[in-house]
Short mmCIF file of N, CA and C in Angstrom, two decimals:
data_model
loop_
_atom_site.label_atom_id
_atom_site.label_comp_id
_atom_site.label_asym_id
_atom_site.label_seq_id
_atom_site.Cartn_x
_atom_site.Cartn_y
_atom_site.Cartn_z
N MET A 1 0.56 -1.21 -0.13
CA MET A 1 0.05 -0.37 0.13
C MET A 1 1.10 1.58 0.24
N LYS A 2 0.92 2.14 -0.87
CA LYS A 2 1.21 2.92 -0.65
C LYS A 2 1.05 3.87 0.11
N ASN A 3 2.22 5.63 0.48
CA ASN A 3 2.01 5.72 2.01
C ASN A 3 1.84 7.67 1.13
N LEU A 4 -0.88 7.30 1.07
CA LEU A 4 -0.77 8.67 0.17
C LEU A 4 -1.15 9.90 1.56
N ASN A 5 -0.13 10.36 2.81
CA ASN A 5 0.27 10.66 3.21
C ASN A 5 0.94 12.58 2.62
N GLU A 6 1.88 11.93 1.76
CA GLU A 6 2.50 13.07 0.79
C GLU A 6 1.90 13.50 0.05
N PRO A 7 1.87 14.54 -0.20
CA PRO A 7 1.52 15.17 -1.72
C PRO A 7 2.67 15.32 -2.53
N THR A 8 3.11 14.52 -3.83
CA THR A 8 3.82 14.52 -3.94
C THR A 8 2.91 14.42 -5.74
N GLN A 9 3.18 14.53 -6.77
CA GLN A 9 3.21 13.87 -8.44
C GLN A 9 3.15 12.79 -8.44
N GLU A 10 4.02 11.68 -7.80
CA GLU A 10 3.60 10.78 -7.93
C GLU A 10 2.51 10.33 -7.32
N ASN A 11 2.61 10.73 -6.13
CA ASN A 11 0.86 10.00 -5.63
C ASN A 11 -0.23 10.29 -6.44
N VAL A 12 -0.19 11.20 -6.42
CA VAL A 12 -1.16 12.22 -7.13
C VAL A 12 -1.67 11.29 -9.06
N GLU A 13 -0.87 10.86 -9.52
CA GLU A 13 -0.79 10.25 -10.55
C GLU A 13 -1.11 8.72 -10.22
N PHE A 14 -0.88 8.28 -8.97
CA PHE A 14 -1.12 6.88 -8.93
C PHE A 14 -2.51 7.20 -8.00
N MET A 15 -3.02 8.40 -7.77
CA MET A 15 -4.49 8.04 -7.01
C MET A 15 -5.62 7.87 -8.56
N ILE A 16 -5.06 9.03 -9.73
CA ILE A 16 -5.81 8.79 -10.50
C ILE A 16 -5.73 8.06 -11.50
N GLU A 17 -4.89 7.48 -11.67
CA GLU A 17 -4.56 6.19 -12.05
C GLU A 17 -5.77 4.59 -11.44
N GLU A 18 -5.68 4.72 -10.70
CA GLU A 18 -6.35 3.87 -9.83
C GLU A 18 -8.12 3.88 -9.74
N ILE A 19 -8.31 5.53 -9.31
CA ILE A 19 -9.89 6.05 -9.91
C ILE A 19 -10.48 5.52 -10.93
N LYS A 20 -9.60 6.00 -12.38
CA LYS A 20 -9.72 5.42 -13.72
C LYS A 20 -10.25 3.90 -13.55
N VAL A 21 -8.94 3.03 -12.93
CA VAL A 21 -9.76 1.63 -13.14
C VAL A 21 -10.24 1.16 -12.66
N LYS A 22 -11.01 1.67 -11.44
CA LYS A 22 -12.03 1.01 -10.62
C LYS A 22 -13.35 2.18 -11.11
N LEU A 23 -13.39 3.16 -11.92
CA LEU A 23 -14.93 3.21 -12.32
C LEU A 23 -14.64 2.40 -13.46
N ARG A 24 -13.74 2.00 -14.50
CA ARG A 24 -13.32 1.14 -15.69
C ARG A 24 -14.25 2.56 -16.69
N MET A 25 -13.33 3.48 -17.10
CA MET A 25 -13.68 5.05 -17.48
C MET A 25 -12.90 4.57 -19.45
N ALA A 26 -14.44 4.56 -19.74
CA ALA A 26 -14.42 4.59 -21.35
C ALA A 26 -13.45 5.43 -22.12
N THR A 27 -13.38 6.68 -21.40
CA THR A 27 -12.63 7.40 -21.49
C THR A 27 -11.35 7.96 -20.87
N ALA A 28 -11.11 7.13 -20.06
CA ALA A 28 -9.70 6.70 -19.42
C ALA A 28 -8.38 7.61 -20.04
N ALA A 29 -8.26 7.39 -21.65
CA ALA A 29 -6.88 7.73 -22.33
C ALA A 29 -6.89 9.41 -22.43
N ALA A 30 -8.46 9.57 -22.49
CA ALA A 30 -8.25 11.60 -22.49
C ALA A 30 -7.93 12.28 -20.92
N MET A 31 -8.66 10.57 -20.31
CA MET A 31 -8.34 11.74 -18.96
C MET A 31 -6.88 11.25 -18.68
N GLN A 32 -5.52 12.31 -18.77
CA GLN A 32 -4.45 11.77 -17.86
C GLN A 32 -3.52 12.00 -16.53
N ALA A 33 -3.01 11.04 -15.95
CA ALA A 33 -2.67 11.54 -14.87
C ALA A 33 -2.21 12.73 -14.19
N SER A 34 -1.10 13.08 -16.09
CA SER A 34 -0.71 14.01 -15.94
C SER A 34 -0.66 15.08 -15.28
N SER A 35 -2.40 15.19 -16.16
CA SER A 35 -3.22 16.29 -16.12
C SER A 35 -3.78 17.21 -14.32
N PHE A 36 -3.01 16.39 -14.09
CA PHE A 36 -3.32 16.14 -12.21
C PHE A 36 -2.49 17.03 -11.50
N THR A 37 -2.06 18.12 -11.21
CA THR A 37 -1.09 18.67 -10.09
C THR A 37 -1.20 18.88 -8.55
N VAL A 38 -0.15 18.78 -7.76
CA VAL A 38 -0.08 18.21 -6.43
C VAL A 38 -0.84 19.61 -5.17
N GLU A 39 -1.15 20.30 -6.07
CA GLU A 39 -2.08 22.06 -5.96
C GLU A 39 -3.44 21.49 -5.36
N ARG A 40 -4.05 20.14 -6.16
CA ARG A 40 -4.87 20.24 -6.00
C ARG A 40 -5.23 18.26 -4.93
N TYR A 41 -4.54 18.80 -4.34
CA TYR A 41 -3.31 16.85 -3.45
C TYR A 41 -5.23 16.49 -3.04
N GLU A 42 -5.37 17.22 -1.90
CA GLU A 42 -6.15 16.78 -1.30
C GLU A 42 -8.06 16.61 -1.35
N ASP A 43 -8.21 17.31 -2.41
CA ASP A 43 -9.51 17.38 -2.91
C ASP A 43 -9.19 15.40 -3.88
N ILE A 44 -8.31 15.32 -4.53
CA ILE A 44 -7.86 14.39 -5.46
C ILE A 44 -8.19 13.74 -4.57
N LYS A 45 -7.22 13.45 -3.82
CA LYS A 45 -7.06 12.37 -1.99
C LYS A 45 -8.85 11.71 -1.87
N ASP A 46 -9.64 13.24 -1.07
CA ASP A 46 -10.81 13.03 -1.01
C ASP A 46 -11.57 12.13 -2.20
N LEU A 47 -11.17 12.17 -3.31
CA LEU A 47 -12.18 11.71 -4.45
C LEU A 47 -12.02 10.11 -4.97
N TYR A 48 -10.70 9.87 -4.43
CA TYR A 48 -9.94 8.77 -4.26
C TYR A 48 -10.46 7.54 -3.70
N GLU A 49 -10.52 8.66 -2.17
CA GLU A 49 -10.91 7.26 -1.58
C GLU A 49 -12.72 7.52 -1.39
N VAL A 50 -12.91 8.43 -2.02
CA VAL A 50 -14.66 8.03 -2.10
C VAL A 50 -14.53 6.21 -3.13
N VAL A 51 -13.89 7.06 -4.01
CA VAL A 51 -13.76 5.68 -5.64
C VAL A 51 -13.36 4.40 -4.24
N ALA A 52 -12.24 4.64 -3.36
CA ALA A 52 -12.01 3.23 -2.82
C ALA A 52 -12.66 2.45 -1.93
N SER A 53 -13.14 3.22 -1.87
CA SER A 53 -13.96 2.52 -0.84
C SER A 53 -15.29 2.08 -1.23
N LYS A 54 -15.75 2.11 -2.13
CA LYS A 54 -16.74 1.35 -2.59
C LYS A 54 -16.75 0.51 -3.44
N GLU A 55 -17.44 -0.86 -3.93
CA GLU A 55 -17.08 -1.98 -4.75
C GLU A 55 -17.94 -1.75 -6.12
N LYS A 56 -18.52 -1.26 -6.13
CA LYS A 56 -19.73 -0.70 -7.89
C LYS A 56 -20.07 0.59 -7.58
N PHE A 57 -20.65 1.34 -8.97
CA PHE A 57 -21.16 2.58 -9.19
C PHE A 57 -22.23 2.55 -10.07
N SER A 58 -23.67 3.21 -9.42
CA SER A 58 -24.69 3.29 -10.34
C SER A 58 -23.78 4.58 -11.31
N ILE A 59 -24.26 4.63 -12.96
CA ILE A 59 -24.18 4.81 -14.19
C ILE A 59 -23.75 6.28 -13.47
N SER A 60 -24.85 6.99 -13.33
CA SER A 60 -24.83 8.52 -12.10
C SER A 60 -23.61 8.78 -11.38
N GLU A 61 -23.11 7.85 -10.21
CA GLU A 61 -22.64 8.38 -9.40
C GLU A 61 -20.37 8.04 -10.41
N VAL A 62 -21.00 7.12 -11.66
CA VAL A 62 -19.80 7.55 -12.44
C VAL A 62 -19.58 9.08 -13.11
N GLU A 63 -21.16 9.29 -13.70
CA GLU A 63 -21.00 10.34 -14.75
C GLU A 63 -21.00 11.81 -13.32
N ALA A 64 -21.19 11.70 -12.11
CA ALA A 64 -20.53 12.52 -11.68
C ALA A 64 -19.19 12.60 -10.52
N LEU A 65 -18.43 11.57 -10.44
CA LEU A 65 -17.50 11.06 -10.48
C LEU A 65 -16.24 11.53 -10.97
N VAL A 66 -16.85 11.10 -12.90
CA VAL A 66 -15.50 11.68 -13.62
C VAL A 66 -16.53 13.31 -13.54
N SER A 67 -17.01 13.91 -13.00
CA SER A 67 -17.20 15.54 -14.23
C SER A 67 -16.61 15.62 -12.67
N GLU A 68 -16.12 15.19 -11.36
CA GLU A 68 -15.23 15.93 -11.03
C GLU A 68 -14.12 15.82 -10.81
N LEU A 69 -13.74 15.25 -11.42
CA LEU A 69 -12.20 14.19 -12.04
C LEU A 69 -11.93 15.33 -13.02
N GLY A 70 -12.68 16.07 -13.85
CA GLY A 70 -12.67 16.78 -14.54
C GLY A 70 -12.17 18.26 -14.47
N GLN A 71 -13.21 18.50 -12.81
CA GLN A 71 -13.09 19.99 -12.59
C GLN A 71 -11.53 19.89 -11.60
N LEU A 72 -11.22 19.23 -11.28
CA LEU A 72 -9.66 18.70 -11.16
C LEU A 72 -8.79 19.22 -11.50
N ARG A 73 -8.90 19.16 -12.89
CA ARG A 73 -7.57 18.76 -13.98
C ARG A 73 -7.11 20.40 -14.25
N LYS A 74 -5.75 20.42 -14.30
CA LYS A 74 -5.22 21.64 -14.77
C LYS A 74 -5.35 22.70 -16.09
#
């Protein structure tokens, strides 16, 4: 398990990749982990924790989470 308490670009990229896998994003290629910065670390970590805590997502939940991800991009 990664130590996600450190706000590093590496951790940001790890969390974004994990979110993409968990949500099985059809547009994952358009959501490059490098498009996210450490400045939004806490917001990304919060989103990551929500995604990591659930096993399945409804379509509307996926849409809301993807929308939130889009707002966190630089």
